[in-house]
Coordinates of C-alpha atoms in Angstrom, one line a residue:
M150 CA -1.4 35.6 4.6
M151 CA 0.4 32.9 6.6
Q152 CA 4.1 32.3 6.2
A153 CA 5.1 28.8 7.3
E154 CA 7.8 26.4 6.6
P155 CA 6.8 23.3 4.7
G156 CA 6.3 20.4 7.2
Q157 CA 4.2 17.7 5.6
P158 CA 4.5 14.6 7.8
M159 CA 4.8 12.0 4.9
K160 CA 6.2 8.9 6.5
M161 CA 4.1 6.2 8.1
A162 CA 4.1 4.5 11.5
W163 CA 5.5 1.3 9.9
P164 CA 8.8 1.0 8.2
T165 CA 7.8 0.8 4.5
V166 CA 9.5 -0.4 1.4
F167 CA 8.5 0.0 -2.3
L168 CA 9.9 -2.5 -4.7
D169 CA 10.0 -2.0 -8.5
Q170 CA 8.7 -4.7 -10.8
W171 CA 12.1 -6.1 -11.6
V172 CA 12.7 -7.0 -8.0
W173 CA 9.4 -9.0 -7.8
I174 CA 10.3 -10.8 -11.1
R175 CA 13.7 -11.9 -9.8
F176 CA 12.1 -13.0 -6.5
A177 CA 9.7 -15.1 -8.6
A178 CA 12.6 -16.6 -10.4
V179 CA 14.2 -17.6 -7.1
A180 CA 11.0 -19.1 -5.8
T181 CA 10.5 -21.2 -8.9
G182 CA 14.1 -22.4 -9.0
R183 CA 15.0 -20.5 -12.2
S184 CA 17.6 -18.2 -10.5
R185 CA 20.8 -19.2 -8.8
D186 CA 22.0 -15.6 -8.1
P187 CA 23.1 -15.6 -4.5
D188 CA 22.2 -12.0 -3.9
D189 CA 18.7 -12.5 -5.3
A190 CA 18.2 -15.6 -3.1
R191 CA 19.5 -13.9 0.0
A192 CA 17.4 -10.8 -0.6
Y193 CA 14.3 -12.9 -1.1
D194 CA 14.8 -14.7 2.2
E195 CA 15.6 -11.4 4.0
V196 CA 12.6 -9.6 2.6
R197 CA 10.2 -12.5 3.6
Q198 CA 11.7 -12.4 7.1
A199 CA 11.3 -8.6 7.3
S200 CA 7.7 -8.8 6.2
A201 CA 7.0 -11.5 8.8
E202 CA 8.4 -9.1 11.5
G203 CA 6.3 -6.2 10.4
V204 CA 8.1 -4.2 7.7
V205 CA 5.5 -3.2 5.1
F206 CA 6.3 -3.9 1.4
A207 CA 3.8 -1.6 -0.3
L208 CA 2.4 -1.9 -3.8
S209 CA 0.8 0.8 -5.9
A210 CA -1.5 1.0 -8.9
T211 CA 1.5 0.8 -11.3
R212 CA 2.3 -2.6 -9.9
Y213 CA -1.1 -3.9 -10.9
E214 CA -0.7 -2.2 -14.3
E215 CA 2.8 -3.7 -15.0
T216 CA 1.8 -7.2 -13.9
G217 CA -1.5 -7.1 -15.8
R218 CA 0.3 -6.3 -19.1
I219 CA 2.4 -9.5 -18.9
R220 CA 1.0 -11.8 -21.6
D221 CA 2.1 -15.2 -20.0
P222 CA -0.4 -16.2 -17.3
R223 CA 2.2 -18.5 -15.8
Q224 CA 4.6 -15.6 -15.3
R225 CA 1.9 -13.5 -13.7
Q226 CA 1.0 -16.3 -11.4
D227 CA 4.6 -16.8 -10.4
I228 CA 4.9 -13.1 -9.5
A229 CA 1.6 -13.1 -7.6
D230 CA 2.8 -16.1 -5.6
V231 CA 5.7 -14.0 -4.1
V232 CA 4.0 -10.6 -4.1
A233 CA 0.9 -11.7 -2.1
P234 CA 2.5 -13.3 1.0
I235 CA 5.3 -10.6 1.2
S236 CA 3.2 -7.5 0.6
E237 CA -0.1 -9.0 1.8
L238 CA -1.4 -6.9 -1.1
R239 CA -1.0 -3.7 0.9
S240 CA -0.8 -0.7 -1.3
L241 CA -0.3 3.0 -1.4
R242 CA -3.5 5.0 -1.7
V243 CA -4.7 6.1 -5.1
H244 CA -2.7 9.1 -6.5
N245 CA -5.6 11.5 -6.6
D246 CA -6.5 11.1 -2.9
L247 CA -2.9 11.7 -1.8
V248 CA -2.6 14.8 -4.0
E249 CA -5.9 16.2 -2.6
H250 CA -4.6 15.8 1.0
Q251 CA -1.3 17.4 0.0
I252 CA -3.1 20.4 -1.5
K253 CA -5.1 21.0 1.7
I254 CA -2.0 20.9 3.8
A255 CA -0.2 23.3 1.5
L256 CA -3.1 25.8 1.5
H257 CA -3.1 25.6 5.3
E258 CA 0.6 26.2 5.5
I259 CA 0.7 29.1 3.1
L260 CA -2.7 30.8 3.4
G261 CA -4.1 29.5 6.7
R262 CA -7.1 27.9 4.9
P263 CA -8.3 25.5 6.1
T264 CA -7.8 27.1 9.5
F265 CA -6.8 23.8 11.1
R266 CA -4.2 21.5 9.7
P267 CA -5.9 18.5 8.0
S268 CA -5.7 15.3 9.9
P269 CA -3.3 12.6 8.8
L270 CA -4.5 10.6 5.8
Q271 CA -4.6 6.8 5.8
V272 CA -2.0 6.0 3.1
I273 CA -1.8 2.2 3.3
G274 CA -4.8 0.0 2.5
V275 CA -5.3 -3.3 0.8
G276 CA -6.3 -4.6 -2.7
A277 CA -7.0 -3.3 -6.1
H278 CA -9.9 -1.0 -5.1
W279 CA -7.6 0.8 -2.7
S280 CA -4.9 1.2 -5.3
F281 CA -7.2 2.6 -7.9
T282 CA -10.1 4.3 -6.0
G283 CA -8.9 4.8 -2.4
V284 CA -11.7 2.5 -1.1
N285 CA -11.1 -0.6 1.1
A286 CA -13.5 -3.2 -0.4
F287 CA -14.2 -6.5 1.3
H288 CA -16.7 -9.3 0.9
R289 CA -19.5 -9.6 3.3
V290 CA -22.2 -12.3 3.5
F291 CA -25.7 -10.9 3.0
D292 CA -29.0 -12.7 3.6
A293 CA -32.0 -12.7 1.3
R294 CA -33.3 -9.5 2.9
D295 CA -30.0 -7.7 2.0
K296 CA -28.9 -7.7 5.6
V297 CA -25.3 -8.5 6.6
V298 CA -24.9 -11.9 8.3
D299 CA -22.7 -10.9 11.3
T300 CA -22.3 -14.5 12.5
I301 CA -19.8 -15.5 9.8
D302 CA -16.4 -16.3 11.1
G303 CA -14.0 -13.4 10.6
S304 CA -11.1 -15.7 9.7
W305 CA -13.2 -17.1 6.8
L306 CA -14.0 -13.6 5.6
R307 CA -10.4 -12.6 5.7
Q308 CA -9.4 -15.7 3.7
V309 CA -12.1 -15.0 1.1
A310 CA -10.9 -11.4 0.7
Q311 CA -7.2 -12.3 0.5
Y312 CA -7.8 -15.2 -2.0
T313 CA -9.9 -12.9 -4.2
E314 CA -7.3 -10.2 -4.2
Y315 CA -4.6 -12.6 -4.9
R316 CA -6.4 -14.1 -7.9
L317 CA -7.2 -10.6 -9.1
F318 CA -3.5 -9.6 -9.0
A319 CA -2.5 -12.7 -10.9
G320 CA -5.1 -11.9 -13.6
P321 CA -7.0 -14.1 -16.0
V322 CA -5.8 -17.3 -17.7
D323 CA -6.3 -17.6 -21.4
S324 CA -9.4 -19.8 -21.1
E325 CA -11.2 -17.1 -19.1
L326 CA -10.6 -14.3 -21.6
P327 CA -13.6 -14.9 -24.0
A328 CA -16.2 -14.7 -21.1
L329 CA -14.4 -11.6 -19.6
E330 CA -14.3 -9.8 -23.0
K331 CA -18.1 -10.2 -23.2
R332 CA -18.3 -8.3 -19.9
G333 CA -16.1 -5.5 -21.2
Y334 CA -12.6 -6.7 -20.3
V335 CA -9.9 -5.0 -22.4
D336 CA -6.3 -6.3 -22.7
P337 CA -4.1 -3.7 -20.9
R338 CA -1.8 -3.5 -23.9
Q339 CA -4.7 -2.3 -26.1
L340 CA -5.2 0.5 -23.7
E341 CA -1.5 1.4 -23.9
A342 CA -1.8 1.7 -27.7
S343 CA -4.5 4.4 -27.5
A344 CA -3.6 7.7 -29.2
T345 CA -4.8 9.5 -26.1
S346 CA -2.8 7.4 -23.6
R347 CA -0.6 9.0 -21.0
L348 CA 2.5 8.0 -22.9
E349 CA 1.3 9.6 -26.2
Q350 CA 0.7 12.8 -24.3
E351 CA 4.3 12.9 -23.1
R352 CA 5.5 12.1 -26.6
A353 CA 3.4 14.9 -28.1
L354 CA 4.8 17.4 -25.5
A355 CA 8.4 16.2 -26.3
T356 CA 7.8 17.1 -29.9
Q357 CA 6.7 20.6 -28.9
F358 CA 9.8 21.0 -26.7
G359 CA 12.0 19.7 -29.5
S360 CA 12.5 23.1 -31.0
R361 CA 13.8 24.6 -27.8
S362 CA 17.6 24.9 -27.3
D363 CA 17.2 24.0 -23.6
P364 CA 14.2 22.9 -21.6
S365 CA 14.7 25.6 -19.0
A366 CA 13.1 26.6 -15.7
T367 CA 10.2 28.0 -17.7
V368 CA 9.5 24.5 -19.0
L369 CA 9.7 23.1 -15.4
R370 CA 7.1 25.7 -14.3
F371 CA 4.9 24.6 -17.3
L372 CA 5.2 21.0 -16.2
Q373 CA 4.3 21.9 -12.6
V374 CA 1.2 23.7 -13.8
R375 CA 0.3 20.8 -16.1
E376 CA 0.7 18.1 -13.4
L377 CA -1.2 20.1 -10.8
W378 CA -3.8 22.1 -12.8
G379 CA -4.0 20.0 -15.9
T380 CA -4.6 16.8 -14.0
H381 CA -6.3 18.0 -10.9
G382 CA -7.9 21.2 -12.0
K383 CA -11.5 20.3 -11.0
M384 CA -10.3 19.1 -7.6
L385 CA -8.4 22.3 -7.1
A386 CA -11.4 24.4 -8.0
R387 CA -13.6 22.5 -5.6
I388 CA -11.2 22.8 -2.8
A389 CA -10.6 26.5 -3.5
Q390 CA -14.3 27.2 -3.4
E391 CA -14.8 25.1 -0.2
Y392 CA -12.2 27.1 1.7
G393 CA -12.7 30.5 0.1
V394 CA -9.3 30.6 -1.6
P395 CA -8.9 33.2 -4.4
G396 CA -7.8 31.7 -7.7
R397 CA -4.9 34.1 -8.1
A398 CA -3.4 32.8 -4.9
I399 CA -2.8 29.3 -6.3
M400 CA -2.8 29.8 -10.1
P401 CA 0.6 31.2 -11.2
D402 CA 0.7 34.1 -13.7
P403 CA 4.2 34.1 -15.2
N404 CA 3.9 37.8 -16.0
A405 CA 2.8 38.9 -12.5
R406 CA 5.1 40.3 -9.9
T407 CA 2.8 40.2 -6.9
P408 CA 2.9 38.4 -3.5
F409 CA 0.0 36.3 -4.8
A410 CA 2.1 35.1 -7.7
R411 CA 5.0 34.2 -5.4
D412 CA 2.5 32.3 -3.1
A413 CA 1.2 30.5 -6.2
A414 CA 4.7 29.3 -7.1
E415 CA 5.5 28.3 -3.6
F416 CA 2.1 26.5 -3.4
M417 CA 2.9 24.3 -6.4
E418 CA 6.3 23.4 -4.9
R419 CA 4.6 22.3 -1.6
I420 CA 2.5 19.6 -3.4
P421 CA 5.1 16.8 -3.1
T422 CA 3.7 14.3 -5.6
T423 CA 2.9 16.7 -8.5
H424 CA 6.1 18.7 -7.9
L425 CA 8.3 15.6 -7.9
M426 CA 6.6 14.3 -11.0
A427 CA 7.2 17.5 -12.8
Q428 CA 10.9 17.5 -11.8
L429 CA 11.4 13.9 -12.9
K430 CA 9.7 14.5 -16.3
H431 CA 11.7 17.7 -16.7
G432 CA 14.8 15.6 -16.3
I433 CA 13.7 13.3 -19.2
Y434 CA 12.9 16.3 -21.4
R435 CA 16.3 17.8 -20.7
Q436 CA 18.0 14.6 -21.8
R437 CA 15.8 14.6 -24.9
R438 CA 15.1 10.9 -24.5
E439 CA 12.4 8.8 -26.1
W440 CA 9.5 8.3 -23.8
T441 CA 8.5 4.7 -22.9
W442 CA 5.9 3.1 -20.7
N443 CA 8.5 1.8 -18.4
M444 CA 10.0 5.3 -17.9
L445 CA 6.5 6.9 -17.4
R446 CA 5.5 4.2 -14.8
D447 CA 8.8 4.6 -13.0
I448 CA 8.1 8.3 -12.6
E449 CA 4.5 7.8 -11.5
S450 CA 5.6 5.2 -9.0
M451 CA 8.4 7.4 -7.6
S452 CA 6.2 10.5 -7.3
V453 CA 4.1 8.6 -4.7
A454 CA 6.6 6.1 -3.2
I455 CA 9.5 8.4 -2.5
P456 CA 7.5 10.9 -0.3
Y457 CA 5.7 8.3 1.7
T458 CA 8.0 5.2 2.1
D459 CA 11.3 4.7 3.8
V460 CA 13.1 2.7 1.1
V461 CA 12.5 2.7 -2.7
V462 CA 14.1 0.1 -5.0
M463 CA 14.0 1.0 -8.7
D464 CA 16.2 0.4 -11.7
K465 CA 19.5 2.3 -12.0
D466 CA 18.2 4.7 -14.6
A467 CA 15.2 5.7 -12.4
V468 CA 17.5 6.0 -9.3
D469 CA 19.9 8.3 -11.2
L470 CA 17.0 10.5 -12.3
A471 CA 15.6 10.8 -8.8
T472 CA 19.0 11.5 -7.4
R473 CA 19.6 14.3 -9.9
V474 CA 16.5 16.2 -8.7
G475 CA 17.4 15.7 -5.0
A476 CA 14.4 13.6 -4.2
P477 CA 16.1 11.2 -1.7
T478 CA 17.5 14.0 0.3
R479 CA 14.3 16.1 0.2
F480 CA 12.1 13.3 1.5
N481 CA 14.7 11.5 3.6
T482 CA 14.1 8.3 1.6
T483 CA 16.7 5.7 0.7
V484 CA 16.5 5.2 -3.1
I485 CA 18.6 2.2 -4.3
A486 CA 19.0 0.0 -7.4
R487 CA 20.8 -3.2 -6.3
M488 CA 19.8 -6.3 -4.4
G489 CA 22.9 -6.0 -2.2
E490 CA 21.8 -2.5 -1.2
L491 CA 18.4 -3.8 -0.3
I492 CA 20.0 -6.5 1.9
D493 CA 22.0 -3.9 3.7
V494 CA 19.1 -1.6 4.6
L495 CA 16.7 -4.3 5.9
P496 CA 18.3 -4.9 9.4
D497 CA 17.7 -1.2 10.4
L498 CA 14.1 -1.4 9.1
R499 CA 13.5 -4.5 11.1
K500 CA 14.8 -2.7 14.2
D501 CA 12.4 0.1 13.6
V502 CA 9.3 -2.2 13.8
N503 CA 7.3 -1.5 16.9
A504 CA 6.3 -4.9 18.2
D505 CA 3.4 -3.4 20.0
A506 CA 2.0 -1.5 17.1
E507 CA -1.3 -2.4 15.5
E508 CA -1.5 -4.2 12.2
P509 CA -1.4 -1.8 9.2
P510 CA -4.9 -0.8 8.1
G511 CA -6.8 -3.4 6.0
W512 CA -7.3 -7.0 6.8
E513 CA -7.8 -6.5 10.5
R514 CA -11.3 -5.3 9.7
L515 CA -12.3 -8.8 8.8
G516 CA -10.6 -11.2 11.1
P517 CA -7.6 -11.8 13.5
R518 CA -4.1 -11.4 12.3
A519 CA -2.7 -14.5 10.4
P520 CA -0.3 -15.3 7.5
F521 CA -1.7 -14.3 4.1
Q522 CA -3.9 -17.0 2.6
L523 CA -3.4 -18.1 -0.9
D524 CA -5.7 -21.1 -0.7
L525 CA -9.3 -21.3 -1.9
P526 CA -11.6 -20.9 1.2
R527 CA -13.7 -23.8 2.2
S528 CA -17.4 -23.9 1.5
L529 CA -19.5 -22.8 4.4
E530 CA -21.8 -25.5 5.9
P531 CA -25.6 -25.1 5.4
E532 CA -26.1 -24.3 9.1
E533 CA -23.6 -21.5 8.9
V534 CA -25.5 -19.3 6.4
P535 CA -29.2 -18.6 5.8
I536 CA -30.9 -19.8 2.6
G537 CA -30.3 -17.4 -0.3
A538 CA -27.2 -15.8 1.2
Q539 CA -24.7 -14.1 -1.2
L540 CA -21.2 -12.7 -1.0
R541 CA -21.1 -9.0 -1.9
L542 CA -18.3 -6.6 -2.2
V543 CA -18.8 -3.7 0.2
G544 CA -16.8 -0.4 0.6
D545 CA -15.8 1.4 3.7
D546 CA -19.0 3.4 3.7
G547 CA -21.1 0.2 3.6
E548 CA -22.1 0.7 -0.1
I549 CA -22.3 -2.4 -2.1
I550 CA -19.8 -2.3 -5.0
H551 CA -20.5 -5.6 -6.6
S552 CA -22.8 -8.6 -5.8
P553 CA -21.8 -11.8 -7.6
R554 CA -23.4 -15.1 -6.8
T555 CA -20.6 -17.2 -5.3
P556 CA -20.6 -21.0 -5.3
G557 CA -20.4 -22.6 -1.8
L558 CA -22.9 -20.3 0.0

């Protein structure tokens, strides 16, 4: 059995910042002239400059969720207008993919299985598909025989993809809702109200813990097991079978006093995202606070953003929670709650940008580097495309995800 110090290389090649929703809302207020706060205005200017110089401002699935639940289309549009050019809609990879990679590294470090350390994972990608499925999905032009038309200008394809993702992030306007609902669209707030939602699960667990005098270390261990095995049990079973890992080596038995039991406990603590999520939730249970969607999404965001990015800006409550469990120190991440603090850390991040480094993964697959495009692309001329050509959404593996007929082709 291998004994190794934990050494997951979490940070990326580009200085990376994660901004909470309140920051983007205040930037939108500055951009639309509704805010005169000098710190907000300065931070907005400094962040735009840092983005232009190569600092990555990453989103995540929770950013799409929180923006999508805003009822006012105008407010969503205002937020999208600042989010898109600053972040270029680059996002952290879907939670499940990150956890799977962390699991494989932990198994390698503790048990030597897999034999070789897993290769670094691509953490940054672009768009909603990347945020929710871990797939970079881009539009390609196909001819009537379902063959990719490879003569289409890459700059045009890049603009099409960016405009589409920008409009997707902004969400539908009211006049579009009836047609979308016929195709299965559901208001995000309706999903939140479900009795089986993630929030209701936490509230139910809080009721069970309510009779305890103190949510102790036993409760923390329970939360670790739930976040890892309850959420990712099928994935764990598949990985264990693939690498010949005995179940007792990674499934803790609280009554056991064996080396395997100790390895299982250490294994759970070496999965940064699920371990941090359990710690943060444990902090809420200890305080006996009422669970809210904002609180839950803050925890979900931090469990991914703190391990992988360099700077995380959250609200004060979330920062205090992360600090109490030692997350900033453990992951060498700056976790802050004020615009002035963001302004202070940006100069060092800008110095860390490697001017010779390649563009972060995503848009470069389509066309040359250029400022993010918010404008509707031009219609292609008849001589540029064959008769019957269509735009189709294609994943990294070449599989067609969706094939709408698009005006202008």
